[in-house]
Amino acid sequence: MDTTAAVHAEGLRKTFRGTGDRQVTALHDVDLTVDRGEIVALLGPNGAGKTTLIDLILGLTKPTAGTVTVVGGTPRQAVTGQRIGAVMQTGGLLPDMTVEATVTMIAATLTGPRPVAEVLEHAKLTGIRRQRVGRCSGGEQQRLRFALALLGDPELLILDEPTAGMDPANRHEFWDSMRVQADRGVTVLFATHYLQEAQDFARRIVLLDGGTVVADGTPAELQDGDVVVEYDLDGHHSVTTTDSDALAADLLARGATNLRITAQTLDDTFIRLTGNRSEES
Ligand SMILES: Nc1ncnc2c1ncn2[C@@H]1O[C@H](COP(=O)(O)OP(=O)(O)OP(=O)(O)O)[C@@H](O)[C@H]1O
């Protein structure tokens, strides 16, 4: 069995030239390993470095320092070997072609592509396969990009905000299709602003802020261990604690009333670590 990680980044840094003499460091020496079969969300506010990291993994840009290995080789080898499929936010579609013709055309450029009908079905495009791409909604176009990403039967799917611009129903359907791929053992790495999406679909969340990984763990691990205890005792009070049982027992013994215990959410963690409010899906 090939045990090389799906993605292995070490000391990955990317600096862009900004306006004038200013330099923008989009990624600061990031270390990240994504194992085969993992479903990982890259979560972070605007400008956190999510797209830069994805571009480096796909070999679309070169690191200023550090290395990135993808399924055991360079990003370029992974792309040319059809081992990565990517769904990017924009570009790449011809408006006058039909959905099916687009998939057929790209299939013709690949070695041993998956059958077009199967891929259309997976991406829930069979019903609109004769529709011109220019007439497809934003969500349908994203599903088409997803279909194109599946064609080469990749081991690793990289998605940069795949559901941007989709309504909640479309988003739901999109993740259902994605789950089928994950269940087949495909590694999935996706960038999102949507905390709920990361929480619902990913088994691991890597939280980026200002080009640095500020948290990395399961959705449950990333939720603060703290709970907030509110109570009335000579006025209304609110206390944060990691041991709500002990505090509650003590407060009740002292005659406190109206106890309310609330767990911190992933959103609270996001705000605490990035100083930003996440976007809800
Ligand atoms: N080509 C570029 N030239 C100069 N600066 C860039 C370039 N690409 C990205 N940056 C800067 O690098 C930082 C990280 O950008 P990046 O697009 O990776 O963030 P992001 O997390 O994907 O953000 P968003 O959620 O808004 O898409 C930002 O400050 C951005 O302005």
mmCIF file of N, CA and C and ligand atoms in Angstrom, residues 16-17 24 26 44-52 89 161 193, ligand 1:
data_model
loop_
_atom_site.group_PDB
_atom_site.id
_atom_site.type_symbol
_atom_site.label_atom_id
_atom_site.label_comp_id
_atom_site.label_asym_id
_atom_site.label_seq_id
_atom_site.Cartn_x
_atom_site.Cartn_y
_atom_site.Cartn_z
ATOM 1 N N PHE A 16 4.394 37.770 -1.893
ATOM 2 C CA PHE A 16 4.070 38.475 -3.137
ATOM 3 C C PHE A 16 4.605 39.890 -3.052
ATOM 4 N N ARG A 17 4.907 40.452 -4.217
ATOM 5 C CA ARG A 17 5.282 41.851 -4.222
ATOM 6 C C ARG A 17 4.004 42.683 -4.192
ATOM 7 N N VAL A 24 3.926 41.264 0.539
ATOM 8 C CA VAL A 24 2.829 40.612 1.260
ATOM 9 C C VAL A 24 3.210 39.150 1.458
ATOM 10 N N ALA A 26 1.831 35.906 2.129
ATOM 11 C CA ALA A 26 0.509 35.266 2.166
ATOM 12 C C ALA A 26 0.533 33.998 3.010
ATOM 13 N N GLY A 44 -10.876 29.993 7.104
ATOM 14 C CA GLY A 44 -10.191 31.223 7.499
ATOM 15 C C GLY A 44 -10.849 32.431 6.878
ATOM 16 N N PRO A 45 -10.641 33.590 7.480
ATOM 17 C CA PRO A 45 -11.250 34.806 6.950
ATOM 18 C C PRO A 45 -10.604 35.234 5.634
ATOM 19 N N ASN A 46 -11.124 36.268 5.009
ATOM 20 C CA ASN A 46 -10.555 36.797 3.768
ATOM 21 C C ASN A 46 -9.071 37.085 3.945
ATOM 22 N N GLY A 47 -8.288 36.683 2.958
ATOM 23 C CA GLY A 47 -6.865 37.005 2.981
ATOM 24 C C GLY A 47 -6.046 36.113 3.901
ATOM 25 N N ALA A 48 -6.640 35.033 4.412
ATOM 26 C CA ALA A 48 -5.942 34.151 5.360
ATOM 27 C C ALA A 48 -4.820 33.360 4.694
ATOM 28 N N GLY A 49 -4.935 33.155 3.367
ATOM 29 C CA GLY A 49 -3.906 32.395 2.651
ATOM 30 C C GLY A 49 -4.415 31.074 2.092
ATOM 31 N N LYS A 50 -5.736 30.868 2.117
ATOM 32 C CA LYS A 50 -6.312 29.590 1.671
ATOM 33 C C LYS A 50 -6.027 29.342 0.179
ATOM 34 N N THR A 51 -6.333 30.337 -0.642
ATOM 35 C CA THR A 51 -6.144 30.162 -2.085
ATOM 36 C C THR A 51 -4.665 30.019 -2.419
ATOM 37 N N THR A 52 -3.822 30.766 -1.727
ATOM 38 C CA THR A 52 -2.377 30.661 -1.970
ATOM 39 C C THR A 52 -1.903 29.240 -1.680
ATOM 40 N N GLN A 89 -12.682 28.487 -8.243
ATOM 41 C CA GLN A 89 -13.861 29.355 -8.148
ATOM 42 C C GLN A 89 -14.370 29.849 -9.501
ATOM 43 N N GLU A 161 -13.347 27.040 -2.358
ATOM 44 C CA GLU A 161 -14.693 27.600 -2.147
ATOM 45 C C GLU A 161 -15.672 27.088 -3.203
ATOM 46 N N HIS A 193 -15.231 29.685 3.503
ATOM 47 C CA HIS A 193 -15.485 30.708 4.522
ATOM 48 C C HIS A 193 -16.547 30.223 5.487
HETATM 49 N N1 LIG B 1 -0.909 37.651 -6.759
HETATM 50 C C1 LIG B 1 -0.881 38.318 -5.611
HETATM 51 N N2 LIG B 1 -0.194 39.465 -5.501
HETATM 52 C C2 LIG B 1 -0.134 40.156 -4.330
HETATM 53 N N3 LIG B 1 -0.753 39.758 -3.196
HETATM 54 C C3 LIG B 1 -1.469 38.610 -3.256
HETATM 55 C C4 LIG B 1 -1.571 37.837 -4.450
HETATM 56 N N4 LIG B 1 -2.346 36.757 -4.201
HETATM 57 C C5 LIG B 1 -2.714 36.849 -2.897
HETATM 58 N N5 LIG B 1 -2.190 37.955 -2.338
HETATM 59 C C6 LIG B 1 -2.342 38.389 -0.936
HETATM 60 O O1 LIG B 1 -2.010 37.284 -0.118
HETATM 61 C C7 LIG B 1 -2.890 37.207 1.003
HETATM 62 C C8 LIG B 1 -3.588 35.845 1.033
HETATM 63 O O2 LIG B 1 -4.479 35.778 -0.070
HETATM 64 P P1 LIG B 1 -5.339 34.482 -0.412
HETATM 65 O O3 LIG B 1 -6.082 34.763 -1.677
HETATM 66 O O4 LIG B 1 -4.472 33.288 -0.368
HETATM 67 O O5 LIG B 1 -6.340 34.431 0.831
HETATM 68 P P2 LIG B 1 -7.698 33.621 1.003
HETATM 69 O O6 LIG B 1 -7.673 33.034 2.369
HETATM 70 O O7 LIG B 1 -7.888 32.668 -0.134
HETATM 71 O O8 LIG B 1 -8.734 34.793 0.940
HETATM 72 P P3 LIG B 1 -10.264 34.811 0.383
HETATM 73 O O9 LIG B 1 -11.044 34.061 1.391
HETATM 74 O O10 LIG B 1 -10.571 36.254 0.367
HETATM 75 O O11 LIG B 1 -10.264 34.170 -0.980
HETATM 76 C C9 LIG B 1 -3.828 38.381 0.884
HETATM 77 O O12 LIG B 1 -3.308 39.434 1.648
HETATM 78 C C10 LIG B 1 -3.773 38.716 -0.597
HETATM 79 O O13 LIG B 1 -4.039 40.083 -0.809
#
